[in-house]
XYZ file of C-alpha atoms in Angstrom:
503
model
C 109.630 88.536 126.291
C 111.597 89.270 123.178
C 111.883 86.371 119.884
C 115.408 84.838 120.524
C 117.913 85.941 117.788
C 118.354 83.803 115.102
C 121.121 83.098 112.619
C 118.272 83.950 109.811
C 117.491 87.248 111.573
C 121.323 88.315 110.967
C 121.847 86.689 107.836
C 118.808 88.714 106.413
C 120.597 92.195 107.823
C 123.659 91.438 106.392
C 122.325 90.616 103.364
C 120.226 94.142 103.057
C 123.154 96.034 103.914
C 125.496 94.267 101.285
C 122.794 94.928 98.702
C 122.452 98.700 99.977
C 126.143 98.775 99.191
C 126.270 97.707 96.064
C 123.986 100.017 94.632
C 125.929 102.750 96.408
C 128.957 101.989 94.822
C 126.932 101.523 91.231
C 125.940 105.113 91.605
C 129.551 106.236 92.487
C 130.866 104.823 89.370
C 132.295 107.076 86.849
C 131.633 106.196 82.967
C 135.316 104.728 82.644
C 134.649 101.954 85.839
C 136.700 104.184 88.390
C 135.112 105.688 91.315
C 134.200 109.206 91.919
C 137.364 109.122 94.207
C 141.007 107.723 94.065
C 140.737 103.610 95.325
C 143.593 101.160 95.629
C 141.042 98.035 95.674
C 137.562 99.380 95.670
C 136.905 98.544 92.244
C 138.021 94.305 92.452
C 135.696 94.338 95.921
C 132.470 96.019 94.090
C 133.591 92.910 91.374
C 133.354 90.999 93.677
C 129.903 92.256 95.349
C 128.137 92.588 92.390
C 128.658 89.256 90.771
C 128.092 87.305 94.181
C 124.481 89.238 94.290
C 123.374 89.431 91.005
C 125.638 89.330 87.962
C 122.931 89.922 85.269
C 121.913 93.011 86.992
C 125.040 94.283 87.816
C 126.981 93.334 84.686
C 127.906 96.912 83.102
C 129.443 97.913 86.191
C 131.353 94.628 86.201
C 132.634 95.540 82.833
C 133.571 98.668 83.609
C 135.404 98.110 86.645
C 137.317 95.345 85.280
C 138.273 97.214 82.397
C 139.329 99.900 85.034
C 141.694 97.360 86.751
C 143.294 96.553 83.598
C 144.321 99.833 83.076
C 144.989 100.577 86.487
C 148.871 101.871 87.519
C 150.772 99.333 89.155
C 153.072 101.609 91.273
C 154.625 101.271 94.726
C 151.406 101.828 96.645
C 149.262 99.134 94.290
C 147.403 96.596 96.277
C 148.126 93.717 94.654
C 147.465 91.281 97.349
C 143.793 92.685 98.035
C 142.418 92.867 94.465
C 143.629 89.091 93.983
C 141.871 88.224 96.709
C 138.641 89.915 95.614
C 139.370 88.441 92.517
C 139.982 85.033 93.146
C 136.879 84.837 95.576
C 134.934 86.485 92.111
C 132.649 83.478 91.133
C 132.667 82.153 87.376
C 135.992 84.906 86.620
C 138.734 83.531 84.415
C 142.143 82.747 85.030
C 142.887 84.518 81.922
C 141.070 88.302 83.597
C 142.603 87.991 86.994
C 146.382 87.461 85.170
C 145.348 90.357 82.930
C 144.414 92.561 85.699
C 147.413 91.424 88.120
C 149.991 91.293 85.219
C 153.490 91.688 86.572
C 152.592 93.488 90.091
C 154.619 91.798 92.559
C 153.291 91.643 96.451
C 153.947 94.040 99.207
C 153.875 92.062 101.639
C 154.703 94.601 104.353
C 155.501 93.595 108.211
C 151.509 93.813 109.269
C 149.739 90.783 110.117
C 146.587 91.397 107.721
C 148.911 91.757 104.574
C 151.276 88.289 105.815
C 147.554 86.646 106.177
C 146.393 87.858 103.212
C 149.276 86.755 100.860
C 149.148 82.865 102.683
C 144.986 82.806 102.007
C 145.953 83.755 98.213
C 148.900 80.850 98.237
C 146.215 78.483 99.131
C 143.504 79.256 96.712
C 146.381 79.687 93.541
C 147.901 76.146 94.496
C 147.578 72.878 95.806
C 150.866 71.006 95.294
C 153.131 69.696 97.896
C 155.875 72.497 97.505
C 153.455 75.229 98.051
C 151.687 73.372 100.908
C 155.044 73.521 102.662
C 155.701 76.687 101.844
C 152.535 77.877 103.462
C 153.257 76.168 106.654
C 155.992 78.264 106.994
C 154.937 80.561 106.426
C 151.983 80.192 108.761
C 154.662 79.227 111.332
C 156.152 83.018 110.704
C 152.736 84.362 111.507
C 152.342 82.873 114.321
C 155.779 83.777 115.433
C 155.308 87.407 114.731
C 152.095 88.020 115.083
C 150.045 85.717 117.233
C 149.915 86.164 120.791
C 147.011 84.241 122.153
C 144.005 85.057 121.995
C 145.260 88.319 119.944
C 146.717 88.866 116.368
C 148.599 91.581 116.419
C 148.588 94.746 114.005
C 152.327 94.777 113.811
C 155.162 93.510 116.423
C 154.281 95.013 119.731
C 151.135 96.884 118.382
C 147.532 95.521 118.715
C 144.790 97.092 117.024
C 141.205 96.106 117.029
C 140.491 96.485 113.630
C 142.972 94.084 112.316
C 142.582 91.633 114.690
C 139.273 91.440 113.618
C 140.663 91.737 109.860
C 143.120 88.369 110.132
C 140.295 86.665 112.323
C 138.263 86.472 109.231
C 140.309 85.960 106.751
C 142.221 82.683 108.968
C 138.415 81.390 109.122
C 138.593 80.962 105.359
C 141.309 78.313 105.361
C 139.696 74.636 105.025
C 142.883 74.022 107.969
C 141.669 73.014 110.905
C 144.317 74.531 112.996
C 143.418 77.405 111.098
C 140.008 77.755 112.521
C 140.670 76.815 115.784
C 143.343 79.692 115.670
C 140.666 82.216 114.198
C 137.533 80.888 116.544
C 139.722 82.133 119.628
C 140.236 85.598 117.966
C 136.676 85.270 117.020
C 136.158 84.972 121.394
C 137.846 88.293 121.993
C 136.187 90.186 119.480
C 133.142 89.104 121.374
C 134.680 90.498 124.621
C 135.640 93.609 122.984
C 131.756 94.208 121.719
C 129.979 93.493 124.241
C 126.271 94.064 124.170
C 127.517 97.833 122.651
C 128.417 96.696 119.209
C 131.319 99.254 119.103
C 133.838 96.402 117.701
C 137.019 98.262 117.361
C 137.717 101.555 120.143
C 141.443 100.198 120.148
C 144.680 101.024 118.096
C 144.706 101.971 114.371
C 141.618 102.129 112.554
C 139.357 102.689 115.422
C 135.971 103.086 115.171
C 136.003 102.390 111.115
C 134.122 100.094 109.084
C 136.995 98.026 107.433
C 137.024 96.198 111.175
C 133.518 96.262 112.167
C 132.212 94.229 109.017
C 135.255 91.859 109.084
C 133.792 91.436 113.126
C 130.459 90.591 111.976
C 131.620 87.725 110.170
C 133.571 86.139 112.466
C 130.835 86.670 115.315
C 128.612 85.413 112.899
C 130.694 82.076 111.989
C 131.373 81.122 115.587
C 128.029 81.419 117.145
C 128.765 85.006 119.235
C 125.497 85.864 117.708
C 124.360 88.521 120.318
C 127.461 90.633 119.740
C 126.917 90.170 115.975
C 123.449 91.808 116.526
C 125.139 94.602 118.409
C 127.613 95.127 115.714
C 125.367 94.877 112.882
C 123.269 97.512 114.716
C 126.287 99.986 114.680
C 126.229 99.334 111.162
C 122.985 99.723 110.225
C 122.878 103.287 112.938
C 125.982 104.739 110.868
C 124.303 104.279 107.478
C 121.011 105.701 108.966
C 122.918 108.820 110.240
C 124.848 109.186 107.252
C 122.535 108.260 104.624
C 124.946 106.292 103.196
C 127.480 103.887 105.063
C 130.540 106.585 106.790
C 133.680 104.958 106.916
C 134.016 105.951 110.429
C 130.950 104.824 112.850
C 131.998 106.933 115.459
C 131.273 110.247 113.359
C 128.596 109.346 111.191
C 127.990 112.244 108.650
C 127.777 112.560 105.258
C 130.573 112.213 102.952
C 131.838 115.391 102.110
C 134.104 116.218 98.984
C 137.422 116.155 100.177
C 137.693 113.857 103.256
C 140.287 112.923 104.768
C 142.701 113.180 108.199
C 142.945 116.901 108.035
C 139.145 117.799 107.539
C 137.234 118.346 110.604
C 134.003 116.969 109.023
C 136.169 113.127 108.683
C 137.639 112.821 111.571
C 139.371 109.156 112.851
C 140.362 108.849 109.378
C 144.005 108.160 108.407
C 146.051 109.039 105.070
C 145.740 105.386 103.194
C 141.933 105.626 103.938
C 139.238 105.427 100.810
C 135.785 105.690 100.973
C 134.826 103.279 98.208
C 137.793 100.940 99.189
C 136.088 100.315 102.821
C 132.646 100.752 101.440
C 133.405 97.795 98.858
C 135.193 95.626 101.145
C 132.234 96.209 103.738
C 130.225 95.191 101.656
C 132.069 92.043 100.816
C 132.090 90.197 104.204
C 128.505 91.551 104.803
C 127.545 89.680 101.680
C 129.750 86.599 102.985
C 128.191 86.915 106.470
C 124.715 86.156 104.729
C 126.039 83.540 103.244
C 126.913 81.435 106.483
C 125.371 78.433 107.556
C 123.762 78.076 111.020
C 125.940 77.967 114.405
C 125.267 77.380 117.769
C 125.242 80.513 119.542
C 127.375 80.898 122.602
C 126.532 82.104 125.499
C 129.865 82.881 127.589
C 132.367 84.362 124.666
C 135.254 84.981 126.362
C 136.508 85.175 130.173
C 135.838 88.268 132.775
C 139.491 88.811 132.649
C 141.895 88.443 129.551
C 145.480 88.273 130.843
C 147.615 90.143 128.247
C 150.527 92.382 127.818
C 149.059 94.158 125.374
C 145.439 95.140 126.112
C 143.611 95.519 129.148
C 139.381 95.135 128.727
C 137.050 95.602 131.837
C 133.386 95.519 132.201
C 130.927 96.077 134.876
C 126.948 96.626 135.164
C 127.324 100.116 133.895
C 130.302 100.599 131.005
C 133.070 98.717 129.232
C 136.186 99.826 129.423
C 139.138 98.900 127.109
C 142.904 100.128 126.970
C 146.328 98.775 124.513
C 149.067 98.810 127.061
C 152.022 98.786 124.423
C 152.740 100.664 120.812
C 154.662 102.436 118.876
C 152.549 105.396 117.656
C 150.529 107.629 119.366
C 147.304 105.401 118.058
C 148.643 102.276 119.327
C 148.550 103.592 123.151
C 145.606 104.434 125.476
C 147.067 107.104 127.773
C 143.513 106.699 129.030
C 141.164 103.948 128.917
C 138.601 103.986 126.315
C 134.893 104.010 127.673
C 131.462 102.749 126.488
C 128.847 104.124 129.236
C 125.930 101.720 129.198
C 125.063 98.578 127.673
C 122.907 97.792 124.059
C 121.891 100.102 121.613
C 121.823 103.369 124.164
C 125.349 102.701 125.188
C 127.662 105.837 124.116
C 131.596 106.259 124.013
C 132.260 108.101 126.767
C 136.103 108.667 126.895
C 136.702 107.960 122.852
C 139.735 106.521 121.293
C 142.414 109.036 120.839
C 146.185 109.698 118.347
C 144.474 109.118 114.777
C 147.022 110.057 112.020
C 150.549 111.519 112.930
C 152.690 110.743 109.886
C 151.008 113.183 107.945
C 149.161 116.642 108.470
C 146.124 116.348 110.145
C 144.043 117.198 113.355
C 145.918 115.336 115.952
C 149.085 115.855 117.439
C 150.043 116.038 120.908
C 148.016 117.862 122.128
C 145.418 115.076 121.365
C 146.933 112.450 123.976
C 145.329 112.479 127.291
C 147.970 112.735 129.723
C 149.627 115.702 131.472
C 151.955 118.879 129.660
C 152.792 122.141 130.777
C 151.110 124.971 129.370
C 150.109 124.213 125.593
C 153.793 123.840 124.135
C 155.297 120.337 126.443
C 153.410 117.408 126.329
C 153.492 114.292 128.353
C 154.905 110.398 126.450
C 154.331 107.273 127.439
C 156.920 105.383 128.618
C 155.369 102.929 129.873
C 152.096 100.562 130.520
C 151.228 97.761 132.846
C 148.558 95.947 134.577
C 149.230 95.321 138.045
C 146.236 93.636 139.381
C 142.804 92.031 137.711
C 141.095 96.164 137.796
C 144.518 98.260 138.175
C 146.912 99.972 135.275
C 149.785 101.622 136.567
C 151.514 104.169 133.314
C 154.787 105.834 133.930
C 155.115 108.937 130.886
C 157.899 111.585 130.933
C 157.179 115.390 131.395
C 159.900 118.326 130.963
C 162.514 115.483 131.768
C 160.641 114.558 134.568
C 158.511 111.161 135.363
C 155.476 111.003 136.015
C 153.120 108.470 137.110
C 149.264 107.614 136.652
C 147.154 104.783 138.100
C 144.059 103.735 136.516
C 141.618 101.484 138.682
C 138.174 100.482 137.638
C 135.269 99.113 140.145
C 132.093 97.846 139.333
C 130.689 101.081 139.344
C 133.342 103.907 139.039
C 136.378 104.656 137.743
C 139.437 106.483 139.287
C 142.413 108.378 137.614
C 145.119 109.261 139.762
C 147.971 111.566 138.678
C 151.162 112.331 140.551
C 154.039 114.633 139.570
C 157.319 114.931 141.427
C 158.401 118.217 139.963
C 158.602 120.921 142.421
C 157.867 123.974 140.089
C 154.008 123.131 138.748
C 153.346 126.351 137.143
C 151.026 125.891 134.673
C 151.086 121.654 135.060
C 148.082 120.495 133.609
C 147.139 117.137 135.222
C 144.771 114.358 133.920
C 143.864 116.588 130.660
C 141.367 113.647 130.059
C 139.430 114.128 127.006
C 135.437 113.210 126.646
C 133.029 112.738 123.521
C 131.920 115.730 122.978
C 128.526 114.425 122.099
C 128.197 113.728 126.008
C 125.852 116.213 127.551
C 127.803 117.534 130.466
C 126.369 120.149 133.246
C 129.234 121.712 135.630
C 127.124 121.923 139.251
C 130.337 122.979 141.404
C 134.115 123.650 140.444
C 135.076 120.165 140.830
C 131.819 118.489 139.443
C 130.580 117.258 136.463
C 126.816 115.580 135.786
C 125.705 114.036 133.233
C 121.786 113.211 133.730
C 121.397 110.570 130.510
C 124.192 108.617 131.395
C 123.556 108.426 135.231
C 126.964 109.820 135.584
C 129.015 111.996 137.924
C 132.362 113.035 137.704
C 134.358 114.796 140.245
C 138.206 115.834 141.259
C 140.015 116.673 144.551
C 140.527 119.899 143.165
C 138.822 122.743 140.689
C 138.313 121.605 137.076
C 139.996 123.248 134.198
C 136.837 122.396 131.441
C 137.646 123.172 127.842
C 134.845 122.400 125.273
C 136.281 121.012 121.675
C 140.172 121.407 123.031
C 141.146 118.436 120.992
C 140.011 115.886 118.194
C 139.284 112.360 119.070
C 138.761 109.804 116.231
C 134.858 110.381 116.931
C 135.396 113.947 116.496
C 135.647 116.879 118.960
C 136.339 116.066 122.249
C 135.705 118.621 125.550
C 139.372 118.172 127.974
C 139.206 118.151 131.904
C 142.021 119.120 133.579
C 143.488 120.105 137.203
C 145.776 123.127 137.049
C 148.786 123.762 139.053
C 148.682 120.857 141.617
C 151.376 118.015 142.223
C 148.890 115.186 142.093
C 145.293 115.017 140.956
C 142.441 112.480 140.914
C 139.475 112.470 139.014
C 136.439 109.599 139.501
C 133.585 108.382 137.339
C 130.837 107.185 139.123
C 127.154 105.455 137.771
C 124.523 105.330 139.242
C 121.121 103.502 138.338
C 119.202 107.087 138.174
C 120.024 110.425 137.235
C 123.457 111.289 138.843
């Protein structure tokens, strides 16, 4: 029988990888405090790391980065709100360097959840009188109002994404409001649901997969007592670093950093234009630092519900995988045209059907060819129109085609799960149905023309009709991704089914 986890246990791993972070970033430093690549906050969250672990030590690069910040440009894109939060969290730093820093930079505060949150948790740690105490309730009301739809915090209106759920979860749990907490402990419960005992913390909407969310999830699981999934997560963690030798911004394609990342190289894929390395390798290694920094908890043993009964995402789980799915969006990241799919359970769980979309406002290597629902030929692609869940294990989409609909249904069972396409145009030449992509790290074998095995997984796929298979046909935000399709056919249904041995 196995020690039962302990707050300690995670405390201590947090800890390690917060201190293997900030001796990352010391080596990444460039003579004049800036990092070997462009940052918009990396420098006041390494600030913040190093004087929290060990100012003594780290007190060059302290220097150096604050002079950096000083000098820094303060130009449309500058992100004011994050550095004064680093900075204000900063331990023994003066009024006098944070205005000197700051200066005149005015907030952005854009219509996204994180950035509303962020500005209110920097309201309460600037002031304390009675004006601004009513001016954060209101603005706290407004968050709510926009953003808040129990038990979810939403990236923007009508978009959810994992990531920044997990993002405003932890920063709401450092208000000393009660309401507050209360408010983040129930985000806290769905990030538990999301993670399961396959510590993959954030497979939906922008950001997927990405560190940013994970180590924000860590501390929340960590705070209210979901310490099992905080294990699992912190194991993600520690298997990206391992991979990458150093910690990849994306979890889901662990490799090293190469020198021009970004969303058009193939070696960085599931990143997204705004993305820094240093920027999410500082702030990662900020709520590490804070998660071994918490005091004991409880640890709970039922996080969340079997079934969450929301609009906006649809999560199911059985014996054998974990399946997850955002019903509504605006972007091609925002919207599962397939559910997302962990196979297995623990540290041998793998993403089986990986999130999909990644950046589209700027060149890169998704587009729609990347969504997994039906087109004709390679030049028409499939939308979503829309997403619903009509029972407790059904989805039912409706997407448009050639100015056609469309519909798919989506059912999962305890051990299988069935995708079911139907098209009511009479001319199907070259109608590609399902066009479902997997991870291409999944080790398929084809033993017929309408089956698929995969031995380590215990899984078997298989369609009505013969498979169209086509190895690395698209990018998925953890990187190439093999596309199954049924050619020429009016309706088409493909099933995943586990098994307990090989398939």
């Amino acid at each position: 029988m196995s020690l039962p986890l302990t707050n300690s246990d995670l405390r201590q791993r947090s800890l390690r990888l917060a201190s293997l972070i900030a001796d990352d970033l010391v080596s990444r430093q460039t003579s004049d405090g800036q990092f070997k690549q462009p940052d918009f906050y990396a420098k006041a969250f390494a600030v913040n790391l190093w004087a929290r672990l060990d100012r003594v030590r780290y007190a060059k690069s302290i220097e150096r980065a604050l002079t950096a910040l000083k000098s820094d440009r303060q130009d449309k894109s500058y992100h004011r709100e994050f550095i004064e939060y680093a900075l204000l969290d900063t331990p023994d730093l003066s009024s006098d360097t944070v205005r000197a820093v700051l200066r005149n930079a005015p907030n952005q505060s854009p219509d996204v959840a994180n950035w509303q949150l962020i500005g209110l948790i920097n309201r309460q740690k600037r002031r304390s009188d009675i004006l601004a105490k009513m001016f954060n309730r209101a603005h706290f009301a407004f968050i709510l109002h926009r953003y808040w739809r129990k038990p979810l915090f939403l990236d923007r209106p009508g978009s959810f994404s994992a990531q920044y759920h997990a993002f405003c979860a932890a920063l709401l749990s450092q208000s000393d409001n009660d309401r507050h907490q209360r408010i983040a402990g129930q985000a806290a419960k769905m990030i538990a649901k999301f993670t399961g005992s396959h510590g993959f913390t954030n497979l939906l909407g922008r950001g997927a997969g990405q560190n940013f969310g994970t180590a924000c999830a860590v501390y929340a699981l960590m705070k209210f007592g979901h310490l099992d999934e905080a294990d699992a997560a912190l194991y993600r963690l520690e298997d990206g670093l391992l991979k990458a030798g150093q910690l990849p911004l994306n979890l889901l394609a662990p490799t090293p950093l190469p020198d021009k990342p970004g969303p058009e190289n193939p070696q960085t894929p599931g990143w997204y234009s705004y993305n820094r390395h240093d920027d999410y390798l500082a702030f990662a290694g900020h709520w590490l630092l804070k998660a071994s920094l918490l005091q004991d908890v409880y640890s709970h043993s039922a996080p969340c519900p079997k079934t969450v009964c929301s609009p906006f995402v649809a999560p199911y789980s059985s014996e054998y995988f974990h399946a997850q799915m955002t019903l509504t969006g605006k972007q091609g990241f925002d919207v599962s045209g397939a559910p997302v799919i962990v196979s297995g359970h623990g540290s041998l769980a793998q993403v089986l059907l990986p999130p999909t979309g990644g950046e589209q406002d700027v060149p890169s290597l998704y587009g729609p060819d990347a969504h997994p629902l039906p087109a004709i030929g390679d030049q028409v692609f499939g939308q979503l129109l829309r997403a619903k869940r009509t029972s407790q294990n059904t989805i039912d989409l409706t997407f448009g085609l050639a100015g056609s609909i469309g519909h798919r249904r989506i059912e999962f069972g305890d051990h299988c799960v069935i995708i079911r396409d139907a098209f009511p145009q009479k001319d199907i030449r070259n109608l590609h149905l399902l066009r479902i992509l997997i991870d291409d790290k999944v080790d398929l074998v084809q033993t017929g023309h309408n089956t698929l095995i995969c031995h380590a997984l215990g899984l078997r796929i298989t369609a009505d009709a013969p498979l169209q298979i086509t190895p690395q046909a698209a990018y998925s935000a953890a990187g190439p991704a093999t596309r199954i399709s049924v050619v020429e056919r009016s309706s088409a249904t493909l099933t995943f089914c586990w098994s307990d041995g090989d398939a």
